[in-house]
mmCIF file of C-alpha atoms in Angstrom:
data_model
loop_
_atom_site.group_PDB
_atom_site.id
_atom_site.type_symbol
_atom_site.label_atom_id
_atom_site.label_comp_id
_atom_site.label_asym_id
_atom_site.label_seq_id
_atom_site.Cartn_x
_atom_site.Cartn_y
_atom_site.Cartn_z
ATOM 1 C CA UNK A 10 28.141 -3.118 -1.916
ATOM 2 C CA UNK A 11 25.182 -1.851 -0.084
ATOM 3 C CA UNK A 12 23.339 0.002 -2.347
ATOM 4 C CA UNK A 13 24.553 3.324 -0.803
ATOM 5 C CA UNK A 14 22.975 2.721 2.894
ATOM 6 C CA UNK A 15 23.699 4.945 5.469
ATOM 7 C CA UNK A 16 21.920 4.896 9.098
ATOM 8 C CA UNK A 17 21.010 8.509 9.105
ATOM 9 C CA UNK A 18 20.707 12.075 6.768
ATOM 10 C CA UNK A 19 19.043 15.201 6.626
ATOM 11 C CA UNK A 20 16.340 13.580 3.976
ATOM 12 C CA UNK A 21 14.543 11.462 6.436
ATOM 13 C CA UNK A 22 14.762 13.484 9.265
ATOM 14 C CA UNK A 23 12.950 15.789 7.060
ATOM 15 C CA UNK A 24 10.299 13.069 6.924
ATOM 16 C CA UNK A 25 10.296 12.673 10.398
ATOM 17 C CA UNK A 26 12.611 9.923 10.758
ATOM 18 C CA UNK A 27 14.948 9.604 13.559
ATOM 19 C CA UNK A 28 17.414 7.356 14.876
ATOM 20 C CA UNK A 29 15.574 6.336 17.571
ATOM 21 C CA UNK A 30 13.393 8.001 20.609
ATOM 22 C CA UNK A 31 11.739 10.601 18.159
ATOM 23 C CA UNK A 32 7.829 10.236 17.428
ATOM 24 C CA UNK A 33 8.600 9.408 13.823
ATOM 25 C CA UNK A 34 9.903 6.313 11.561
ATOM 26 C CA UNK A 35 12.992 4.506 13.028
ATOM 27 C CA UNK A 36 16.188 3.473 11.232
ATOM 28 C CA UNK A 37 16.626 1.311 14.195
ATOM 29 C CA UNK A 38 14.280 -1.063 14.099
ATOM 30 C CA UNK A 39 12.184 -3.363 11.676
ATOM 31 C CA UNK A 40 8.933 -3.058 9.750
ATOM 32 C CA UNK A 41 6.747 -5.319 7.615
ATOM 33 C CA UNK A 42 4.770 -4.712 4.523
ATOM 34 C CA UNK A 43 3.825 -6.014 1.543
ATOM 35 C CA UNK A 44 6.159 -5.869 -1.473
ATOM 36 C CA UNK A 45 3.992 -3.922 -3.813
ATOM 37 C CA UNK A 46 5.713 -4.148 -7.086
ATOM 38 C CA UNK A 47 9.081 -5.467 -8.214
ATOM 39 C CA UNK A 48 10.704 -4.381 -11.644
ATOM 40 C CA UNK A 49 13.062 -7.496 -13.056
ATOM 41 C CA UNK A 50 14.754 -5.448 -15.876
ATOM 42 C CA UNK A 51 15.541 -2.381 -13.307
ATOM 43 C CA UNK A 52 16.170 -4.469 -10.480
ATOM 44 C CA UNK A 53 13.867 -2.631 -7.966
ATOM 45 C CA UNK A 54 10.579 -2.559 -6.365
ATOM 46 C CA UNK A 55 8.708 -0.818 -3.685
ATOM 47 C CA UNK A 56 7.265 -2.462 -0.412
ATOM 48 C CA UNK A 57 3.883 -0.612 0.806
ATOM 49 C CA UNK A 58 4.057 -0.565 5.024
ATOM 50 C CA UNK A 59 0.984 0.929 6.298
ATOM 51 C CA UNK A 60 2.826 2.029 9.513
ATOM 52 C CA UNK A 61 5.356 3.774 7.424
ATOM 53 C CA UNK A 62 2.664 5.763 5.120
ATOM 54 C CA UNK A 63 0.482 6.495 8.347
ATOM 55 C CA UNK A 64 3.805 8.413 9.635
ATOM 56 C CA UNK A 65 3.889 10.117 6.110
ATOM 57 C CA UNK A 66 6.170 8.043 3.831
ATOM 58 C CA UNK A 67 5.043 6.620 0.888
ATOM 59 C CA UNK A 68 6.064 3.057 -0.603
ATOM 60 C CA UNK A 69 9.523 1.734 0.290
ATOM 61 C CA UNK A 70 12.176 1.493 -2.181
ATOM 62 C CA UNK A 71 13.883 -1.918 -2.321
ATOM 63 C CA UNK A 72 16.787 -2.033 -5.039
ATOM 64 C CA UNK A 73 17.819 -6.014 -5.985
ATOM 65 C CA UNK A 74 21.485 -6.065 -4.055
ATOM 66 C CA UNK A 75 19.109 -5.490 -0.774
ATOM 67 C CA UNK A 76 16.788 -8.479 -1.806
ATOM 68 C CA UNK A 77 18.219 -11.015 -0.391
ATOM 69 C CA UNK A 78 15.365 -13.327 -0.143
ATOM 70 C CA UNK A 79 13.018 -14.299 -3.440
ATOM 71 C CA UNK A 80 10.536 -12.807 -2.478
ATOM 72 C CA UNK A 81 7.920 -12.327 -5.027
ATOM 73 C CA UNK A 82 4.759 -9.586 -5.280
ATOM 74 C CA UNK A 83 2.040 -9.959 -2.630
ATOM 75 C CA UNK A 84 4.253 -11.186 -0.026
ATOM 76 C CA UNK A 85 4.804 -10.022 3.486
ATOM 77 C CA UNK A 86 8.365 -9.488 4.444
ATOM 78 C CA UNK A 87 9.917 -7.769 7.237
ATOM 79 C CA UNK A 88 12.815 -5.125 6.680
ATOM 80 C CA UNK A 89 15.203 -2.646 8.027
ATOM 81 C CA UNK A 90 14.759 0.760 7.626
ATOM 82 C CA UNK A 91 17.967 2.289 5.726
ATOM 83 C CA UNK A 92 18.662 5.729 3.871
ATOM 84 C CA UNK A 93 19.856 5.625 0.150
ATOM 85 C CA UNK A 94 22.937 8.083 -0.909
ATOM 86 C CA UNK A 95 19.720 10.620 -1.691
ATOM 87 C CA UNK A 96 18.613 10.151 2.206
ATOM 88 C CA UNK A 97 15.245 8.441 0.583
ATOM 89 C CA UNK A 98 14.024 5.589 2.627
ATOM 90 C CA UNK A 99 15.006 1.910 1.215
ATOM 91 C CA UNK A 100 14.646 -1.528 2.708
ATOM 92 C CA UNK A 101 17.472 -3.491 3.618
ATOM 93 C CA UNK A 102 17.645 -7.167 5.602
ATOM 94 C CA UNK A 103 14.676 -8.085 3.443
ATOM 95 C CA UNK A 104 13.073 -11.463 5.002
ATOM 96 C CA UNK A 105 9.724 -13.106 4.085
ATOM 97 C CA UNK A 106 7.624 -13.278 6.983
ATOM 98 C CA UNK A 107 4.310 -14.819 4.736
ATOM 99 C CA UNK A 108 4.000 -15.938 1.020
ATOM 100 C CA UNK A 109 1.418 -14.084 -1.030
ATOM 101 C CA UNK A 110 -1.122 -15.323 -2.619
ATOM 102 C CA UNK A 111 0.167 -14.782 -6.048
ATOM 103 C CA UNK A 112 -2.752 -12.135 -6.930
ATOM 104 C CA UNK A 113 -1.846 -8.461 -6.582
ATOM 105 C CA UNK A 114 -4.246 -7.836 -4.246
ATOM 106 C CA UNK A 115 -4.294 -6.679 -0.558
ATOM 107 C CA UNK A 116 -7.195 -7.623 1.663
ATOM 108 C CA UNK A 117 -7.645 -4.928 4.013
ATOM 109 C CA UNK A 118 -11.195 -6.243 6.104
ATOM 110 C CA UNK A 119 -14.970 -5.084 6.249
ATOM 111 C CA UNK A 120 -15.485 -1.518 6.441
ATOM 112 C CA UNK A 121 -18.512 0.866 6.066
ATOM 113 C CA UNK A 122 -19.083 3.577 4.158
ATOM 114 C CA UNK A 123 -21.761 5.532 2.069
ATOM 115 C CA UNK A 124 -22.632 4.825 -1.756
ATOM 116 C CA UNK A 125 -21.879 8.224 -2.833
ATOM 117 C CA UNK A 126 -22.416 7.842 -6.724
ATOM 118 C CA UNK A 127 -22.978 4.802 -8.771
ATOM 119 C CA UNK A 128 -23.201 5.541 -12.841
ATOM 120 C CA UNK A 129 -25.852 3.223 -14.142
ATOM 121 C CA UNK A 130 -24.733 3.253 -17.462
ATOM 122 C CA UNK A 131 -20.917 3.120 -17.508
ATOM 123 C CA UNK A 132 -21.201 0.235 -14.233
ATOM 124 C CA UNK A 133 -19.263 1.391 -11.412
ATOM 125 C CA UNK A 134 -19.799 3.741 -8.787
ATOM 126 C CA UNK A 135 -18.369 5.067 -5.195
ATOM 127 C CA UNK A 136 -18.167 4.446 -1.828
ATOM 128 C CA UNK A 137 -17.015 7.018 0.519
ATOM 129 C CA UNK A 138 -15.049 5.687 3.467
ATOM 130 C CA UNK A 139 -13.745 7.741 6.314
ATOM 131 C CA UNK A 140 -11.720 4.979 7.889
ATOM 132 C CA UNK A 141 -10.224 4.308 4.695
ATOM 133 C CA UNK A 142 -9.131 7.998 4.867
ATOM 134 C CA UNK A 143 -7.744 8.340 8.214
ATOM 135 C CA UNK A 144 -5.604 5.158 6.648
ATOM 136 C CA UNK A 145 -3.968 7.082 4.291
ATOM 137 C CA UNK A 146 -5.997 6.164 1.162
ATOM 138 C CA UNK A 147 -7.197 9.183 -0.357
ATOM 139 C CA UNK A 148 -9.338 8.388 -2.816
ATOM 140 C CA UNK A 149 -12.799 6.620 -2.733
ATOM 141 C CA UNK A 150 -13.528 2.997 -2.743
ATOM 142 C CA UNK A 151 -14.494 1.580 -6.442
ATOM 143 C CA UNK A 152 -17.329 -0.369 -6.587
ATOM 144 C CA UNK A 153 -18.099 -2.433 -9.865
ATOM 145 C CA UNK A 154 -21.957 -3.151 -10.547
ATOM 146 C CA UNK A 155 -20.902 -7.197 -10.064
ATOM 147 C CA UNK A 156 -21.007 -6.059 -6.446
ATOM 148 C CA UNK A 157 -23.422 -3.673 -6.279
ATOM 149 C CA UNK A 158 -26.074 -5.430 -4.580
ATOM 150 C CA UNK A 159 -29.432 -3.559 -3.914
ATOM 151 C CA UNK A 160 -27.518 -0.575 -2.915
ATOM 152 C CA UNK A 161 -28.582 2.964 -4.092
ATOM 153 C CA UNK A 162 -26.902 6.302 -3.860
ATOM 154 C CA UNK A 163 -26.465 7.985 -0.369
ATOM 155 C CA UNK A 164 -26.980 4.213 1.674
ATOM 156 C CA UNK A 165 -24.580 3.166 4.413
ATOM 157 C CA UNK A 166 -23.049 -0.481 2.925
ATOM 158 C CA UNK A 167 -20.646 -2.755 4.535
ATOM 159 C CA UNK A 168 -18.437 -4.211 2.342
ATOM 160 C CA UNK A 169 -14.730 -6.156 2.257
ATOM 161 C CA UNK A 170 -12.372 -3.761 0.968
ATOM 162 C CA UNK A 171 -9.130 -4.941 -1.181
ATOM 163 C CA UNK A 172 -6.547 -2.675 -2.407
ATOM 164 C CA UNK A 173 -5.432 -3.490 -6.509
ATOM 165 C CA UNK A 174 -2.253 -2.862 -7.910
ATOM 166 C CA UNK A 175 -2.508 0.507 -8.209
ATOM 167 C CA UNK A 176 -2.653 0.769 -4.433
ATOM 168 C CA UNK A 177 -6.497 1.732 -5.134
ATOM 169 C CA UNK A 178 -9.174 0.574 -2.719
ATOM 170 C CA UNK A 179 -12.173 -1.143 -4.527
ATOM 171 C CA UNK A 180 -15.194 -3.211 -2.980
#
């Protein structure tokens, strides 16, 4: 079967997905992301697509009879946009555009932010990033004294920003 796809519902229009020509997500077309997590014993996993979440979706759902590649967690894959019997959004015509690195990291690039608090005696501290933000991560950047640096409280730092399995920016 397929999982219970169908190319349109009332549950992702209400997300602002349309069939096509709308502002929002398309069930028309294909995305990429990164497959975020993937659960053996249930069968599923969710793919994060930045373009997606920017539009106001969260993670993807992919359940295993639409995985028809092994792909494994980290990797980037490219997929179809389909609606679940629910009318949640789900992944379909998985492919793997680039194998992972085998870490559960993403690597999102240099950004800058400000130190806003650093506690000296538990090791770890935070960066607040506006760009970040406006990306759809809404909390602060960790920051672990290994990478600390000479950096103080209330200073503008640069710093590479990857995202853990949590979906959690950290520096």
């Amino acid at each position: 079967g397929t999982g219970g796809l169908v190319s349109g519902g009332p549950g992702l229009a209400a997300a602002g997905v349309s069939g096509g020509g709308g502002s929002g997500p398309s069930v028309e077309r294909t995305y990429s992301g990164i497959l975020r997590n993937w659960n053996a014993e249930k069968g599923y996993g969710f793919i994060e697509c930045e373009e997606l979440r920017r539009q106001g979706l969260g993670d993807v759902f992919l359940h295993q009879a639409q995985r028809t590649v092994d792909a494994a967690v980290g990797d980037e894959v490219s997929f179809a946009l389909g609606l679940n019997k629910n009318g949640k959004p789900q992944a379909k015509s998985v492919t793997i555009i680039t194998k992972g690195d085998g870490s559960d990291e993403q690597h999102l690039g240099i950004f800058q932010g400000h130190l806003r608090t650093f506690h000296e005696d538990r090791g770890f501290g935070f960066i607040e990033c506006g760009p970040l933000k406006e990306m759809g991560y809404r909390s602060d950047v960790f920051l672990h004294r290994a990478h600390q640096g000479e950096c103080r409280v209330g200073d503008l730092v640069s710093f590479s920003v990857t995202v853990n399995s949590r979906g959690q920016p950290q520096a």
